[in-house]
Tab-separated table of C-alpha atoms in Angstrom:
chain	number	residue	atom	x	y	z
A	8	MET	CA	-32.078	43.010	-104.941
A	9	GLN	CA	-30.461	41.452	-102.111
A	10	ARG	CA	-28.076	39.366	-105.023
A	11	GLU	CA	-27.141	43.413	-106.204
A	12	GLN	CA	-26.669	44.753	-102.599
A	13	LYS	CA	-24.570	42.156	-102.201
A	14	SER	CA	-22.397	42.479	-105.016
A	15	ASN	CA	-22.162	45.944	-104.517
A	16	SER	CA	-20.723	45.400	-100.896
A	17	TYR	CA	-18.216	43.109	-102.392
A	18	ILE	CA	-17.278	46.370	-104.569
A	19	VAL	CA	-17.285	48.343	-101.860
A	20	GLY	CA	-14.956	46.146	-99.896
A	21	ALA	CA	-12.429	46.070	-102.557
A	22	VAL	CA	-12.246	49.995	-103.669
A	23	LEU	CA	-11.839	50.218	-99.659
A	24	ILE	CA	-8.510	46.818	-99.874
A	25	MET	CA	-7.721	49.509	-103.222
A	26	GLY	CA	-7.005	52.375	-100.660
A	27	TYR	CA	-5.697	50.439	-98.454
A	28	LEU	CA	-3.095	49.471	-100.742
A	29	TYR	CA	-2.090	52.686	-102.199
A	30	TYR	CA	-2.315	54.357	-98.407
A	31	ARG	CA	0.353	51.584	-97.016
A	32	ALA	CA	2.545	52.357	-100.595
A	33	THR	CA	2.870	55.771	-99.971
A	34	PHE	CA	4.013	56.150	-96.658
A	35	GLN	CA	7.684	54.943	-95.445
A	36	GLN	CA	7.635	51.915	-93.166
A	37	ASP	CA	10.080	49.611	-91.519
A	38	PHE	CA	8.569	46.779	-93.200
A	39	TYR	CA	11.184	43.703	-91.441
A	40	ALA	CA	10.405	44.942	-87.913
A	41	LEU	CA	7.950	43.709	-85.783
A	42	PRO	CA	5.845	45.255	-83.217
A	43	ASN	CA	7.303	44.651	-79.778
A	44	ILE	CA	4.543	42.833	-78.246
A	45	ILE	CA	5.786	40.009	-80.685
A	46	ALA	CA	8.880	40.596	-79.879
A	47	ASN	CA	8.665	40.174	-76.270
A	48	LEU	CA	6.787	37.295	-76.389
A	49	LEU	CA	9.229	35.301	-79.377
A	50	GLN	CA	12.048	36.576	-77.123
A	51	SER	CA	13.697	32.942	-77.211
A	52	GLN	CA	13.790	33.009	-80.796
A	53	PRO	CA	11.846	29.940	-81.382
A	54	LEU	CA	12.781	27.893	-84.777
A	55	SER	CA	16.204	30.143	-85.053
A	56	GLY	CA	18.359	26.875	-85.581
A	57	LEU	CA	15.921	25.795	-88.663
A	58	PHE	CA	15.462	29.686	-90.404
A	59	ALA	CA	19.119	30.056	-90.296
A	60	THR	CA	18.857	27.010	-92.711
A	61	PHE	CA	17.712	29.078	-95.112
A	62	THR	CA	19.307	31.415	-97.882
A	63	PHE	CA	17.585	33.121	-100.857
A	64	ARG	CA	17.499	36.124	-103.097
A	65	TYR	CA	14.218	37.933	-103.422
A	66	GLY	CA	14.833	40.509	-105.805
A	67	GLU	CA	18.295	42.063	-105.586
A	68	GLN	CA	18.037	41.678	-101.490
A	69	VAL	CA	19.634	38.553	-99.686
A	70	VAL	CA	17.149	36.669	-97.254
A	71	SER	CA	18.604	34.706	-94.049
A	72	MET	CA	18.687	35.267	-90.506
A	73	GLY	CA	22.145	36.514	-90.720
A	74	ALA	CA	21.323	39.266	-93.200
A	75	LEU	CA	18.166	40.637	-91.463
A	76	GLY	CA	18.219	38.718	-88.035
A	77	TYR	CA	15.670	36.870	-86.595
A	78	PHE	CA	12.897	39.498	-86.276
A	79	GLY	CA	13.713	41.062	-89.548
A	80	PHE	CA	13.757	37.080	-90.767
A	81	LEU	CA	10.077	36.873	-89.525
A	82	GLY	CA	9.796	40.560	-90.527
A	83	PHE	CA	9.903	39.643	-94.280
A	84	PHE	CA	8.041	37.009	-94.585
A	85	GLY	CA	4.749	38.502	-92.551
A	86	SER	CA	5.059	41.785	-95.000
A	87	LYS	CA	5.067	39.214	-98.190
A	88	ILE	CA	2.507	37.276	-96.495
A	89	TRP	CA	0.130	40.197	-95.057
A	90	MET	CA	1.296	41.351	-98.820
A	91	PHE	CA	-0.594	38.365	-101.119
A	92	LEU	CA	-3.704	37.988	-98.636
A	93	SER	CA	-4.557	41.619	-99.494
A	94	TYR	CA	-4.765	40.931	-103.222
A	95	PHE	CA	-5.993	37.571	-102.240
A	96	ILE	CA	-8.632	39.470	-100.562
A	97	LEU	CA	-9.347	42.026	-103.535
A	98	ALA	CA	-9.037	39.752	-105.936
A	99	TYR	CA	-12.038	37.447	-104.711
A	100	LEU	CA	-13.896	40.786	-103.221
A	101	TRP	CA	-13.801	42.164	-107.063
A	102	TYR	CA	-14.520	38.610	-107.972
A	103	GLY	CA	-17.566	38.040	-106.050
A	104	GLY	CA	-19.073	42.099	-107.046
A	105	LEU	CA	-18.285	41.320	-110.580
A	106	SER	CA	-19.609	37.831	-110.628
A	107	GLY	CA	-23.262	39.109	-109.138
A	108	LYS	CA	-23.522	42.020	-111.716
A	109	ILE	CA	-22.137	39.748	-115.018
A	110	ARG	CA	-23.908	36.496	-116.041
A	111	ASP	CA	-21.406	35.379	-118.325
A	112	LYS	CA	-18.843	33.252	-116.222
A	113	VAL	CA	-15.441	33.858	-117.992
A	114	THR	CA	-16.432	37.957	-117.972
A	115	PRO	CA	-16.154	38.615	-114.105
A	116	ILE	CA	-12.794	36.273	-113.436
A	117	VAL	CA	-11.493	37.923	-116.443
A	118	VAL	CA	-12.297	41.215	-115.005
A	119	ALA	CA	-11.206	40.513	-111.621
A	120	LEU	CA	-7.939	39.236	-112.356
A	121	LEU	CA	-7.122	42.369	-114.299
A	122	LEU	CA	-8.028	44.526	-111.837
A	123	SER	CA	-6.210	43.326	-109.110
A	124	ILE	CA	-2.669	42.501	-111.627
A	125	SER	CA	-2.679	45.722	-112.810
A	126	TYR	CA	-3.431	46.955	-109.611
A	127	ALA	CA	-0.448	45.184	-107.898
A	128	ALA	CA	1.238	46.803	-110.991
A	129	ALA	CA	0.046	49.873	-110.555
A	130	ASP	CA	1.199	49.485	-106.918
A	131	GLU	CA	4.633	48.991	-107.557
A	132	PHE	CA	5.460	51.866	-109.814
A	133	HIS	CA	3.213	53.672	-107.006
A	134	GLN	CA	6.266	52.629	-104.769
A	135	SER	CA	9.161	53.352	-107.265
A	136	LEU	CA	8.105	56.934	-107.210
A	137	VAL	CA	7.863	57.128	-103.466
A	138	SER	CA	11.664	57.437	-102.243
A	139	PRO	CA	10.790	55.177	-99.195
A	140	ALA	CA	9.411	52.303	-100.443
A	141	PHE	CA	11.181	50.544	-103.380
A	142	ALA	CA	9.239	48.365	-105.945
A	143	MET	CA	9.726	44.559	-107.390
A	144	LYS	CA	8.542	42.787	-109.939
A	145	GLU	CA	8.927	39.390	-107.206
A	146	ASP	CA	6.003	41.492	-105.471
A	147	VAL	CA	4.208	41.682	-108.622
A	148	ILE	CA	4.273	37.987	-109.305
A	149	LEU	CA	3.476	36.788	-105.282
A	150	ALA	CA	0.647	39.623	-105.417
A	151	SER	CA	-0.619	38.320	-108.900
A	152	ALA	CA	0.301	34.566	-107.133
A	153	GLY	CA	-2.824	35.667	-105.085
A	154	ALA	CA	-5.114	37.349	-107.066
A	155	ILE	CA	-4.932	33.754	-108.882
A	156	LEU	CA	-5.812	31.622	-106.317
A	157	ALA	CA	-8.243	33.757	-104.531
A	158	ILE	CA	-10.017	33.925	-108.477
A	159	ILE	CA	-9.620	30.062	-108.288
A	160	ALA	CA	-11.377	30.218	-104.466
A	161	GLY	CA	-14.367	32.544	-105.202
A	162	TRP	CA	-15.561	30.256	-108.606
A	163	PHE	CA	-15.037	27.218	-106.411
A	164	PHE	CA	-17.438	29.021	-103.310
A	165	LEU	CA	-19.959	30.989	-105.138
A	166	THR	CA	-20.272	28.906	-108.461
A	167	VAL	CA	-19.318	24.890	-108.045
A	168	ARG	CA	-21.002	25.068	-104.099
A	169	LYS	CA	-23.981	26.996	-104.850
A	170	GLY	CA	-25.154	24.410	-107.767
A	171	ARG	CA	-24.824	21.574	-105.346
A	172	LYS	CA	-26.930	23.093	-102.720
């Protein structure tokens, strides 16, 4: 019975994360602006010399300190790390919830991956319909990488480690 409750908690957590991701994509946000508190803490702009050496394209956008400024550059990476972690947590919760309900070892992996990656694609499609936000295939790839890594971590922590005890 306790395993069933734990499994249900994982699934409820996954649905809450999906709701958060939908809510976040719905409203206009300045993705590359850091809160004033962080900006005040980093007034000296540490590592700006190192960051100035990086220039790359993400989709059709040039990402560099020259193009975005110091705080825009950090904000870009912060938003991408946050997205990666959000889909990592989403996939981990789906895997944890489904592995408690389905005895087969492969089915929870496949279903959790399909749910997480398809939600990432649906979220980007949703962003294309919402005027202030923009959709990028690179974001789906980044979210998918987070989901795949979460499934590997979930398999290790929920299956392999449990077998060692």
